[in-house]
Short mmCIF file of C-alpha atoms in Angstrom, two decimals:
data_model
loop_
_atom_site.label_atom_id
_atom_site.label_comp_id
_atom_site.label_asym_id
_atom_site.label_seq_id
_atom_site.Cartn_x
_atom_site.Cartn_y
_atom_site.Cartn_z
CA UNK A 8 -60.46 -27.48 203.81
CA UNK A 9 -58.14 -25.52 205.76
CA UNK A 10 -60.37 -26.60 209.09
CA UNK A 11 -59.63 -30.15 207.61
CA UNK A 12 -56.06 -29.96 207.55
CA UNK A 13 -56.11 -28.75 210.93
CA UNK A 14 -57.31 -31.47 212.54
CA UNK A 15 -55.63 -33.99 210.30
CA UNK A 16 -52.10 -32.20 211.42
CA UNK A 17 -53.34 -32.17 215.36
CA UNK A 18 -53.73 -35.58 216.43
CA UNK A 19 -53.55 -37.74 213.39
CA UNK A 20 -50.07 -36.28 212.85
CA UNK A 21 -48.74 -38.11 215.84
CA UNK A 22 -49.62 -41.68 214.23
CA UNK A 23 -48.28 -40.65 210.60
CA UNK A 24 -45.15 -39.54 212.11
CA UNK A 25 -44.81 -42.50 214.52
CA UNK A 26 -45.20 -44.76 211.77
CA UNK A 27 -42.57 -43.00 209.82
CA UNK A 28 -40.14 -42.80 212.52
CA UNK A 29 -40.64 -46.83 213.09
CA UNK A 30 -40.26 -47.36 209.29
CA UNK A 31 -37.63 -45.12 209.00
CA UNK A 32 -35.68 -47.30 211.63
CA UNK A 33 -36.74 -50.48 210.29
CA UNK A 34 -34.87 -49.06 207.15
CA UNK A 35 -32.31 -48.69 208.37
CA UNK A 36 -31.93 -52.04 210.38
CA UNK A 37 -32.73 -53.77 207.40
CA UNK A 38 -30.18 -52.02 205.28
CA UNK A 39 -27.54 -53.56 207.65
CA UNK A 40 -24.86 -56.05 206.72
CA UNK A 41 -25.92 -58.44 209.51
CA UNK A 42 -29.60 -58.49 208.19
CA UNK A 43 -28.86 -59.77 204.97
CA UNK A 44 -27.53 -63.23 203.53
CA UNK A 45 -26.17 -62.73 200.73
CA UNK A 46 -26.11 -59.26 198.49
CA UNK A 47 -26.55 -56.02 200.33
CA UNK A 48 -30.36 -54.87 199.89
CA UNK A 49 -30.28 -51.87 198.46
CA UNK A 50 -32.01 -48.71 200.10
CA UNK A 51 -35.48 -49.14 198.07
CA UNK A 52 -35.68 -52.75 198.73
CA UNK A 53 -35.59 -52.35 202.59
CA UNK A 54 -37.97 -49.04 202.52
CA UNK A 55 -40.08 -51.45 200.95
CA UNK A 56 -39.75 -54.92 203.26
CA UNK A 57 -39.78 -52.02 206.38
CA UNK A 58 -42.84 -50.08 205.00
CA UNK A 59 -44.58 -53.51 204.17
CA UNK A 60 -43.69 -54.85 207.62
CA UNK A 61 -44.65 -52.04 209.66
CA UNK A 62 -48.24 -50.98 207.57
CA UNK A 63 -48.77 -55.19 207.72
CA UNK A 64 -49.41 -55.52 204.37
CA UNK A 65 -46.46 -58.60 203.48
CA UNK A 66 -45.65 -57.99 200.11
CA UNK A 67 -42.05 -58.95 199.63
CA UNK A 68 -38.86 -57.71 197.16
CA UNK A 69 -36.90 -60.95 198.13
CA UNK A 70 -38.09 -63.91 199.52
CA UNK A 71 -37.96 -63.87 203.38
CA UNK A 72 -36.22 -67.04 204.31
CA UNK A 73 -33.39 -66.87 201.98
CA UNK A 74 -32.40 -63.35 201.45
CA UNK A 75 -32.59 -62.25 205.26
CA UNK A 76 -30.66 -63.26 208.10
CA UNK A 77 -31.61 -64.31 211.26
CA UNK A 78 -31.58 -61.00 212.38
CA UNK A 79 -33.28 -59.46 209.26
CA UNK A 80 -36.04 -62.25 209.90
CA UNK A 81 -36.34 -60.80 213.81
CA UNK A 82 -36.01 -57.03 212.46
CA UNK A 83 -39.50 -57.79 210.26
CA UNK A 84 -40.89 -60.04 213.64
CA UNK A 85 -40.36 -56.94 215.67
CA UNK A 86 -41.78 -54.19 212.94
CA UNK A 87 -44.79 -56.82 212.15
CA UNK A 88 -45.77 -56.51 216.19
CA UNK A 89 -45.02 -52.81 216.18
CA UNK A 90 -47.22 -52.34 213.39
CA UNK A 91 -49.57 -54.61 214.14
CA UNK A 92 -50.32 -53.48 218.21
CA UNK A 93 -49.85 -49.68 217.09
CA UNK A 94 -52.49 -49.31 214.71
CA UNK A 95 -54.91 -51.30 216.55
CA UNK A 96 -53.95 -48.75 220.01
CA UNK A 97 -54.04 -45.86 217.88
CA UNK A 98 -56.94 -46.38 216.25
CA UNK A 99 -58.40 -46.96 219.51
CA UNK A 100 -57.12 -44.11 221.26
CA UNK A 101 -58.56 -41.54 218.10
CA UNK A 102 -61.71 -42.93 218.85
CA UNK A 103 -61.87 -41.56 222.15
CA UNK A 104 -59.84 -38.44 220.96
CA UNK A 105 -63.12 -37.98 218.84
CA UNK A 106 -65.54 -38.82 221.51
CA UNK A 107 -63.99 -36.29 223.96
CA UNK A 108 -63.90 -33.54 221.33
CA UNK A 109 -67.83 -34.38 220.59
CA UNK A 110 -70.80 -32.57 223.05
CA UNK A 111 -71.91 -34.16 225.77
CA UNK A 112 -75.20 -35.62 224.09
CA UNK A 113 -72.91 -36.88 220.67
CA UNK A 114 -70.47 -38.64 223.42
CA UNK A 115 -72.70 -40.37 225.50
CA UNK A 116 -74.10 -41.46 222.43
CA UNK A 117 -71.12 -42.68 221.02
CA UNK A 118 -70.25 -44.52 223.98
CA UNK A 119 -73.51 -46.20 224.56
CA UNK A 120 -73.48 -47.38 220.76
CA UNK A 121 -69.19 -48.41 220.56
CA UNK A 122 -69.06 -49.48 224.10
CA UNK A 123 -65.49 -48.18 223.59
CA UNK A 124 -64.21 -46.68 227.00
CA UNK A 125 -64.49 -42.90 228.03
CA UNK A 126 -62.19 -40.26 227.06
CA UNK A 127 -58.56 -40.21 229.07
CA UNK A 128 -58.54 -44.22 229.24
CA UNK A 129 -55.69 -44.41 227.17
CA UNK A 130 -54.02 -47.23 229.87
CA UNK A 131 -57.00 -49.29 229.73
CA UNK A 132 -56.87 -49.39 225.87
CA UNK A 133 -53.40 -50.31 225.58
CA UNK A 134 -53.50 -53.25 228.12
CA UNK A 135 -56.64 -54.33 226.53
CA UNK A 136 -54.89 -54.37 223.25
CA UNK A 137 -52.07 -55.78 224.42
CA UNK A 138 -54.06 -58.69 226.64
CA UNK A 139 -55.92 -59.68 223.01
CA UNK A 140 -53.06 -60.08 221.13
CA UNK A 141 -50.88 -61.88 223.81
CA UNK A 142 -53.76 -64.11 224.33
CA UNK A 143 -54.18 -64.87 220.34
CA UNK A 144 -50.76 -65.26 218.97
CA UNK A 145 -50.09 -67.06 222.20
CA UNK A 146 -52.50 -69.94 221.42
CA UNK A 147 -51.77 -70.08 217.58
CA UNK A 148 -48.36 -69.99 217.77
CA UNK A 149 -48.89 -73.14 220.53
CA UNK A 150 -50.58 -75.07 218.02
CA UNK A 151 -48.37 -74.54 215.30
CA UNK A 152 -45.24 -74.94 217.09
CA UNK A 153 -46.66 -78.30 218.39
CA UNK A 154 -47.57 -79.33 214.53
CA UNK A 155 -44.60 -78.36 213.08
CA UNK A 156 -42.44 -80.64 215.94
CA UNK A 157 -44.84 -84.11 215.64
CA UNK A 158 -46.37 -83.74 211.86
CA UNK A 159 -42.74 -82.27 210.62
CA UNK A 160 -40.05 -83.54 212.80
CA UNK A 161 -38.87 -79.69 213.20
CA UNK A 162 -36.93 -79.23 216.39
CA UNK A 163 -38.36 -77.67 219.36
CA UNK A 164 -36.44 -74.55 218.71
CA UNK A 165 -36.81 -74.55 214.98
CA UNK A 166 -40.81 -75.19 215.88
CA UNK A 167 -41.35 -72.38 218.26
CA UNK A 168 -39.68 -69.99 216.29
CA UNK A 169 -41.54 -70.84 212.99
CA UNK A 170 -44.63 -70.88 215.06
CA UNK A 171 -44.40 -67.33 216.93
CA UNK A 172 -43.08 -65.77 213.77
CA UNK A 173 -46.34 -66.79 211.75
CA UNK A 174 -48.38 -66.59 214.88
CA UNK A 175 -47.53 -62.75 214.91
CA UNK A 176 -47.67 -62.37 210.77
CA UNK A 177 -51.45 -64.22 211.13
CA UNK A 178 -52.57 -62.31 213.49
CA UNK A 179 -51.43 -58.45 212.72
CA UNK A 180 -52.72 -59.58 209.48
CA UNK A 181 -49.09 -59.04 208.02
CA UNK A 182 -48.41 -61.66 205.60
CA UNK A 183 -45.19 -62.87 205.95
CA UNK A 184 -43.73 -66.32 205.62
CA UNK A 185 -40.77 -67.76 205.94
CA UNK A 186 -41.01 -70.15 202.66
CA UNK A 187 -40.78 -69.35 198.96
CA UNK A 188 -44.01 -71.05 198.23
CA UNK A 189 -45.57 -68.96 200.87
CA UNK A 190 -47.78 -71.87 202.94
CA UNK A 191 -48.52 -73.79 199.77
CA UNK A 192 -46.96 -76.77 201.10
CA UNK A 193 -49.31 -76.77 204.01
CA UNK A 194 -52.55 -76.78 201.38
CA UNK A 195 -53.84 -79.85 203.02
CA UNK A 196 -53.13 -79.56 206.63
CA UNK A 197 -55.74 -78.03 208.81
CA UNK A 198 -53.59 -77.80 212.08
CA UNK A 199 -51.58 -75.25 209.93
CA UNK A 200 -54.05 -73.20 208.18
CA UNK A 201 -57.07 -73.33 210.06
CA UNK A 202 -55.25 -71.42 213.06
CA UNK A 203 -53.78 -69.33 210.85
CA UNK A 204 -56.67 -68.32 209.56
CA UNK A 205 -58.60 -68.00 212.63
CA UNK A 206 -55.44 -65.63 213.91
CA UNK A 207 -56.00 -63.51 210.82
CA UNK A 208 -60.06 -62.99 211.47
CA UNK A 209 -59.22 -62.48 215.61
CA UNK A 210 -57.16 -59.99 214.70
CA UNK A 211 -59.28 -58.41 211.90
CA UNK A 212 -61.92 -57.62 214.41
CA UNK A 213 -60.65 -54.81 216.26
CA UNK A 214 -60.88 -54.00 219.87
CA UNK A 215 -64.08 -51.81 220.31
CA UNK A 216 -65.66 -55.75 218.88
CA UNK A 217 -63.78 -57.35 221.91
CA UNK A 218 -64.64 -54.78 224.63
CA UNK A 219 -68.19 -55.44 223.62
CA UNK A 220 -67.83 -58.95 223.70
CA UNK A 221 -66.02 -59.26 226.97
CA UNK A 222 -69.09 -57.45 228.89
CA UNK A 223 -72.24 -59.33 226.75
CA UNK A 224 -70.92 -61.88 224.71
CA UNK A 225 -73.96 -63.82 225.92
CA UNK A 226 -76.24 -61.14 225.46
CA UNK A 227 -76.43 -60.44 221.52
CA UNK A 228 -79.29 -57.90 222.01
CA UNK A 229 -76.82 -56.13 223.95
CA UNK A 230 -74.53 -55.77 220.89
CA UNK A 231 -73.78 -52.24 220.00
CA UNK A 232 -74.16 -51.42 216.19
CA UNK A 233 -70.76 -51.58 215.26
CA UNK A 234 -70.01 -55.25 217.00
CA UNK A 235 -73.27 -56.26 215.09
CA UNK A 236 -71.95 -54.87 211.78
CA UNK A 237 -68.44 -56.16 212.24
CA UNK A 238 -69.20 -60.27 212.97
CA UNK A 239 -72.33 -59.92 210.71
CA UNK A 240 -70.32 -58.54 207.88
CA UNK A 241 -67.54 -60.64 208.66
CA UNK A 242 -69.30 -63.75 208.28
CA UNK A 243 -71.08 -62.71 205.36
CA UNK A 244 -67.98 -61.95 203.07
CA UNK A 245 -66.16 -65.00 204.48
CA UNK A 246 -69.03 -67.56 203.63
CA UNK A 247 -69.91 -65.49 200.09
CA UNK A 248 -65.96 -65.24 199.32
CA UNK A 249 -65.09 -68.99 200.33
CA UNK A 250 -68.44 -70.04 197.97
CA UNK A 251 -67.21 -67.93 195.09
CA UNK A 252 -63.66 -68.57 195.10
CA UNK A 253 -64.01 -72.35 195.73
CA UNK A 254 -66.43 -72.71 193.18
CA UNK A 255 -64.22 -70.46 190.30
CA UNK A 256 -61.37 -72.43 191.50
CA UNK A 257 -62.97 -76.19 191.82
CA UNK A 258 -61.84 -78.07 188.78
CA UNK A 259 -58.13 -75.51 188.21
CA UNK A 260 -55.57 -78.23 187.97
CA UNK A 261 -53.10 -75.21 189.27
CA UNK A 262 -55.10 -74.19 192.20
CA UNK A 263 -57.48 -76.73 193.74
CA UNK A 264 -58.31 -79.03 191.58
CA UNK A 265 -56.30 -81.62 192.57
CA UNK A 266 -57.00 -81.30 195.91
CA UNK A 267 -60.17 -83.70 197.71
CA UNK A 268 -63.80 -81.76 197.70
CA UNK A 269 -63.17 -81.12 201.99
CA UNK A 270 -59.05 -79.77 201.49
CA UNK A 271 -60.89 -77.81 198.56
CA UNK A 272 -63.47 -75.90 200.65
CA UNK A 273 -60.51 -75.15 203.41
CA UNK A 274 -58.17 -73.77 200.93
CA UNK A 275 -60.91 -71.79 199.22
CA UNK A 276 -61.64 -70.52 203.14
CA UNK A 277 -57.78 -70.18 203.67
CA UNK A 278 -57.70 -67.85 200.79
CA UNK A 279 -60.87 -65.96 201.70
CA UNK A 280 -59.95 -64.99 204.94
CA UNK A 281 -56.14 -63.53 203.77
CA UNK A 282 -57.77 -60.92 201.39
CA UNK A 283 -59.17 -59.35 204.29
CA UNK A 284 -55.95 -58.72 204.82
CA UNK A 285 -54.07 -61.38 205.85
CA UNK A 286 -51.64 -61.58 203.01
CA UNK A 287 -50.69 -65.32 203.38
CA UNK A 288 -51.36 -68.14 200.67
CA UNK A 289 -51.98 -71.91 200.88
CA UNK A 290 -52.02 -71.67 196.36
CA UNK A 291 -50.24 -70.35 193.76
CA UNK A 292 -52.44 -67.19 192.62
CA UNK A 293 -50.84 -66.53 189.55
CA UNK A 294 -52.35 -69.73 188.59
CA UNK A 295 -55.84 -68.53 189.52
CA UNK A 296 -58.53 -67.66 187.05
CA UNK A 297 -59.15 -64.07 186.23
CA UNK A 298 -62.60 -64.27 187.60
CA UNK A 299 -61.09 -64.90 191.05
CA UNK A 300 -58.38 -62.21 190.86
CA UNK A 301 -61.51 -60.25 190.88
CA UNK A 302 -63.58 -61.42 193.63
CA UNK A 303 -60.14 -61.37 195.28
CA UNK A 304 -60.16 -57.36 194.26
CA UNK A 305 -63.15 -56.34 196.04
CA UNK A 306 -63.11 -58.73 199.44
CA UNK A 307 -59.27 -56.95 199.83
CA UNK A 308 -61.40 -53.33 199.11
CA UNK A 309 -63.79 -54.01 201.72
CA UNK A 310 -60.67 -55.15 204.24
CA UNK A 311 -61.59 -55.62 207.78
CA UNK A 312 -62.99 -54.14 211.02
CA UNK A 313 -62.57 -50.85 212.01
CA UNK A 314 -59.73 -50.24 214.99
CA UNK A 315 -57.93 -53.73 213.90
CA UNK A 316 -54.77 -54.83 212.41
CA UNK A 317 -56.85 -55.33 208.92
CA UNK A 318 -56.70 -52.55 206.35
CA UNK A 319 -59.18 -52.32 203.27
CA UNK A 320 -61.76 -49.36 203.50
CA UNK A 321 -63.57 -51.30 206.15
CA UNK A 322 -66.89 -53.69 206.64
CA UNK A 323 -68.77 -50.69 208.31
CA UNK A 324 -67.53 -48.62 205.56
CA UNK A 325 -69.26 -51.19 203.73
CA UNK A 326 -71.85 -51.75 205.42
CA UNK A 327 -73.05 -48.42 205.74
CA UNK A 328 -72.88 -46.98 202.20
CA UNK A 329 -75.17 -50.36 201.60
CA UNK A 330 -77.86 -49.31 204.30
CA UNK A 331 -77.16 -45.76 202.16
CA UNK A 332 -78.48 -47.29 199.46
CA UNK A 333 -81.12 -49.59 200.70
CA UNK A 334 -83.16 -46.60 202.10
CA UNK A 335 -82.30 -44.62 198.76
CA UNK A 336 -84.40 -47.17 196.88
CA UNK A 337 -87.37 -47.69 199.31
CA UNK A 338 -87.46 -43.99 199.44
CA UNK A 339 -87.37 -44.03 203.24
CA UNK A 340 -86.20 -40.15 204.88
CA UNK A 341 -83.47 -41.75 207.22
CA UNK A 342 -80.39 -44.13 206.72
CA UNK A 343 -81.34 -47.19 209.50
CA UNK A 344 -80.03 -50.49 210.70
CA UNK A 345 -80.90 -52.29 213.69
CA UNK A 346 -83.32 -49.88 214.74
CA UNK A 347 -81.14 -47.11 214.87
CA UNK A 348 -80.77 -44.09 212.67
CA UNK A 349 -77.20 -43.59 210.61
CA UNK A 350 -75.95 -39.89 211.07
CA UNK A 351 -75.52 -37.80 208.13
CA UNK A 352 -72.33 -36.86 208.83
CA UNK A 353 -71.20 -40.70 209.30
CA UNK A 354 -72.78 -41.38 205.75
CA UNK A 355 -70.68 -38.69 204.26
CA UNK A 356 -67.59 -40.06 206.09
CA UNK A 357 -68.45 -43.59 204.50
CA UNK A 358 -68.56 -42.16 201.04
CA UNK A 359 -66.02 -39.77 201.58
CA UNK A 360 -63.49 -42.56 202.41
CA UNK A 361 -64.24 -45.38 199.75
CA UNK A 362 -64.38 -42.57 196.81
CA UNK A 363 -60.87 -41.27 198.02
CA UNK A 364 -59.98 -44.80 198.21
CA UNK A 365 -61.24 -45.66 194.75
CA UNK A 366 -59.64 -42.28 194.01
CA UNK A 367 -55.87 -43.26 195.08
CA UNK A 368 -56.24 -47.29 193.97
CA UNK A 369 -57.31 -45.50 189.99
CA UNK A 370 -54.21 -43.59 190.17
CA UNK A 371 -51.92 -45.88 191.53
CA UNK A 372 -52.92 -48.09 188.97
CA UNK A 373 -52.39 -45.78 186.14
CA UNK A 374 -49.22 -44.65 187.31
CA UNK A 375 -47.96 -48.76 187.72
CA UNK A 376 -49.47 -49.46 184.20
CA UNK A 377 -47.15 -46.42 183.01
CA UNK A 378 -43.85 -47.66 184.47
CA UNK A 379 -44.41 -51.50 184.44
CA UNK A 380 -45.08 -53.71 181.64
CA UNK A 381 -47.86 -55.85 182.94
CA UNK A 382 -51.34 -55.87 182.35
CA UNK A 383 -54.67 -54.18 183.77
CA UNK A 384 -55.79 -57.09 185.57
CA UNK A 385 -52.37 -58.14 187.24
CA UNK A 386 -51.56 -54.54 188.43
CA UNK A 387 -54.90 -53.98 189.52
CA UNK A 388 -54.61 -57.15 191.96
CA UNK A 389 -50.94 -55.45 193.42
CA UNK A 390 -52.11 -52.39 194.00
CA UNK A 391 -55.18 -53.25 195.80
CA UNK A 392 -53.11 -55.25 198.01
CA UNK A 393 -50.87 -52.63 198.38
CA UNK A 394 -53.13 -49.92 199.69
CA UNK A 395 -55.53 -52.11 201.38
CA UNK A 396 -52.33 -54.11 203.29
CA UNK A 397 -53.09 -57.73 201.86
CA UNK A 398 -49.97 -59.12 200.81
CA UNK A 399 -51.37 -60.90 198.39
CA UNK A 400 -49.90 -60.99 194.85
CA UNK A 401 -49.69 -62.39 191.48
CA UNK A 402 -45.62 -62.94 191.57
CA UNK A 403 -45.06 -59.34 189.95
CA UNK A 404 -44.05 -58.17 193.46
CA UNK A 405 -40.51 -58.56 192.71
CA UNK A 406 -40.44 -57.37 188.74
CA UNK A 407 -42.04 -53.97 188.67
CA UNK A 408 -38.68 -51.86 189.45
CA UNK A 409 -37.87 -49.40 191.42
CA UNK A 410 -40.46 -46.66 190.60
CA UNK A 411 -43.25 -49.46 190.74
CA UNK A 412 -41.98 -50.26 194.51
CA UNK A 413 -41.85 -46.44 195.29
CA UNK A 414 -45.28 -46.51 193.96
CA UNK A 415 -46.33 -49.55 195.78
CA UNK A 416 -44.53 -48.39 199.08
CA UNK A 417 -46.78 -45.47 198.81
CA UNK A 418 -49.85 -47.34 198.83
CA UNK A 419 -48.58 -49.51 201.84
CA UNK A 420 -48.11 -46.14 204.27
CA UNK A 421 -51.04 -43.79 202.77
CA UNK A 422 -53.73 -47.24 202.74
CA UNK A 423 -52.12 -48.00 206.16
CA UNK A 424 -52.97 -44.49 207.72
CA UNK A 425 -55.16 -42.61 205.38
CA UNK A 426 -58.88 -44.25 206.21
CA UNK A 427 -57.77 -44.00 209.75
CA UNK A 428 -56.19 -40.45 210.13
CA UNK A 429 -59.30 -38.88 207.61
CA UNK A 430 -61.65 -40.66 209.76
CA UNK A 431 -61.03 -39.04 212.99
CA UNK A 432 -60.13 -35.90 211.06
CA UNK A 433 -63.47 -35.50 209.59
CA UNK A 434 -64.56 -36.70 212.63
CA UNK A 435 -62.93 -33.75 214.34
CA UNK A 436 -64.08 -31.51 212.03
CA UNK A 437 -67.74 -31.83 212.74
CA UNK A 438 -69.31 -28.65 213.34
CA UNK A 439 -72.77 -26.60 213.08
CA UNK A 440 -73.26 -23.63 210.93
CA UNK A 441 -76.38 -21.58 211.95
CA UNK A 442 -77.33 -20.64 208.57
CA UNK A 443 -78.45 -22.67 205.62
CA UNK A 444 -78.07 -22.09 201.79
CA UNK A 445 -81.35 -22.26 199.96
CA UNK A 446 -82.73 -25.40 198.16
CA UNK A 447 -82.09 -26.41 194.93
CA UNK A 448 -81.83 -30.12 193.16
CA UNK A 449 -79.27 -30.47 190.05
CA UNK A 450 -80.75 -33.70 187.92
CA UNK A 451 -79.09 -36.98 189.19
CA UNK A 452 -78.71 -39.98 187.02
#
């Protein structure tokens, strides 16, 4: 444990503080009189709108539009990029910090299988970062600046800078709007949510997906493990999510069932693809059924890629504590998939990182059920979203009081950083011990 600590407080250290230094600052930009219309916020509320902003989660104290300024507005723009390019570089440039601190024979590996870049390329991963974000909020915030101007008579101005500021939201999968109703008034246009929701899956890949893609995207065989994982595992949860949400929701005279069967399907995708993190909504979920508030639960558990702006534990989390399982019941000696064998130690990291997950999400939810009066299922939804940065919420956001939003702040920074800084800390902490403890087998089950 002490080992562990160690390498969580040598490189990890540098994000968590870097993080806290931006949030810090955001807090205090927020907290100015400029940044607000109306009311001072008062020191909670903008730790909360900073933290939210900066771990691109999106839950909101006041509603964007009207209780920030211009300014304010800009202040969670800027933190939302921040955020959003930071943890996507960072999480980029542990990965190499752990491939340079393996042996030779475990980094060449690791290489050949990520197709991330060697050790010391630290340039090349920010610019590549940087070019894959440029290029996406670029193109979505084209197309929504153009709809907003000819399907909404918006001026130019107005346009562009409703279209960059959800452009960037969409894409560091922050969840931020700047309506009340969130994008429920855009239910039934496409031009609006479709790129929005294509913004939110580009940038819930990661890079290591794009740096494979950019060499073989023609060449699938070519794909290393984790790019198969990722887009397999992405599609997967968006088609089973869209089915089972659509289908709960179908005939909900508060959700979509006033809507055609095709706007029906698109909202049920719209909807899908924010609890991997994108945080925006196209219907009111406090008027969902229960049943979805669940599936809604676990596709915000599972989250995103690794080394993206998505939180959640992870699809090859996921994915591998399934393959665990899989060769638990066919009895097979190895963990496989794709023809190649799962390291132990990357098993134990899988398991190691949902149960502590599972582990902070049970006692955040105890400790919201203790100092807010709502009920299992609603506080289970907000602090999901919390820790796995959705954004997505019931309408209790606002209601839970200041000790809920300290607790929910929490959740924001720890779900933010924690799957990231333990992973390359256990990582890190690989090591060989030249002795083993004899055998014995305690009953299981």
């Amino acid at each position: 444990m002490k080992n562990l600590l160690g390498q969580i407080n040598t490189p990890s250290r540098v994000v968590v503080f870097a993080f806290m230094a931006v949030v810090l600052i955001g807090t205090g930009l927020l907290s100015l009189p400029i940044a607000i219309e109306g009311e001072r916020a008062s020191l909670t509320s903008a730790l909360f709108t900073a933290t939210s902003a900066v771990c691109v989660t999106g839950l909101a104290v006041h509603d964007t539009a009207s209780h920030w300024s211009v300014f304010g507005e800009l202040v969670i723009l800027v933190l939302m990029q921040v955020g959003g390019f930071g943890i996507m570089t960072l999480s980029s440039i542990l990965a190499l910090i752990v491939s340079g601190k393996l042996g030779l024979r475990a980094r060449l590996n690791t290489q050949a299988e990520t197709k991330t870049l060697g050790p010391g390329d630290v340039r090349q991963v920010i610019t590549g970062v940087a070019k894959v974000a440029l290029v996406a909020e670029t193109l979505t915030a084209a197309v929504l600046t153009v709809r907003f101007v000819t399907g909404y008579g918006e001026p130019v101005g107005r346009a562009l800078y409703y279209g960059v500021f959800h452009a960037v939201s969409a894409f560091t999968n922050a969840g931020f709007a700047l309506w009340p109703d969130g994008l429920m008034r855009f239910v039934t246009d496409p031009w609006i949510c479709l790129p929005l929701a294509l913004a939110v899956v580009a940038g819930g890949l990661g890079f290591p997906v794009y740096a494979v893609l950019r060499e073989n995207w023609r060449r699938p065989k070519r794909w290393s493990l984790h790019t198969k994982i990722t887009l397999g595992m992405t599609a997967i949860l968006l088609a089973g999510g869209t089915l089972a949400i659509t289908g709960i929701e179908w005939n909900n005279p508060g959700t979509l069932g006033p809507l055609s069967p095709g706007l029906r399907i698109m909202a049920g995708f719209f909807h899908t693809t924010m609890t991997r993190s994108g945080g925006l909504n196209s219907v009111d979920i406090s008027q969902m059924n229960e049943n979805s508030w669940l599936v809604s639960d676990m596709l915000m558990f599972i989250g995103a890629g690794s080394a993206s702006t998505g939180g959640g534990i992870k699809v090859t989390t996921f994915a591998l504590l399934g393959f665990v399982i899989m060769a638990e019941l066919r009895g097979e000696p190895d963990v496989s998939a794709g023809r190649r064998r799962i390291p132990e130690h990357l098993q134990r990291q899988a398991l190691t990182i949902a149960l502590l997950s599972v582990a902070f999400i049970a006692l955040g939810t105890f400790v919201m059920m203790m100092v807010t009066p709502f009920k299992l299922d609603r506080v289970l939804f907000e602090v999901i979203s919390a820790f796995a940065t959705v954004g997505l919420s019931t309408g209790i956001t606002a209601d839970v009081g200041t000790a809920g939003h300290l607790v929910l702040t929490a959740l924001m920074f720890v779900g933010r950083l924690g799957p990231v800084t333990l992973g390359a800390a256990l990582a890190l902490h690989a090591q060989t011990r030249r002795f083993r403890y004899p055998e014995e087998r305690p009953l299981v089950g």
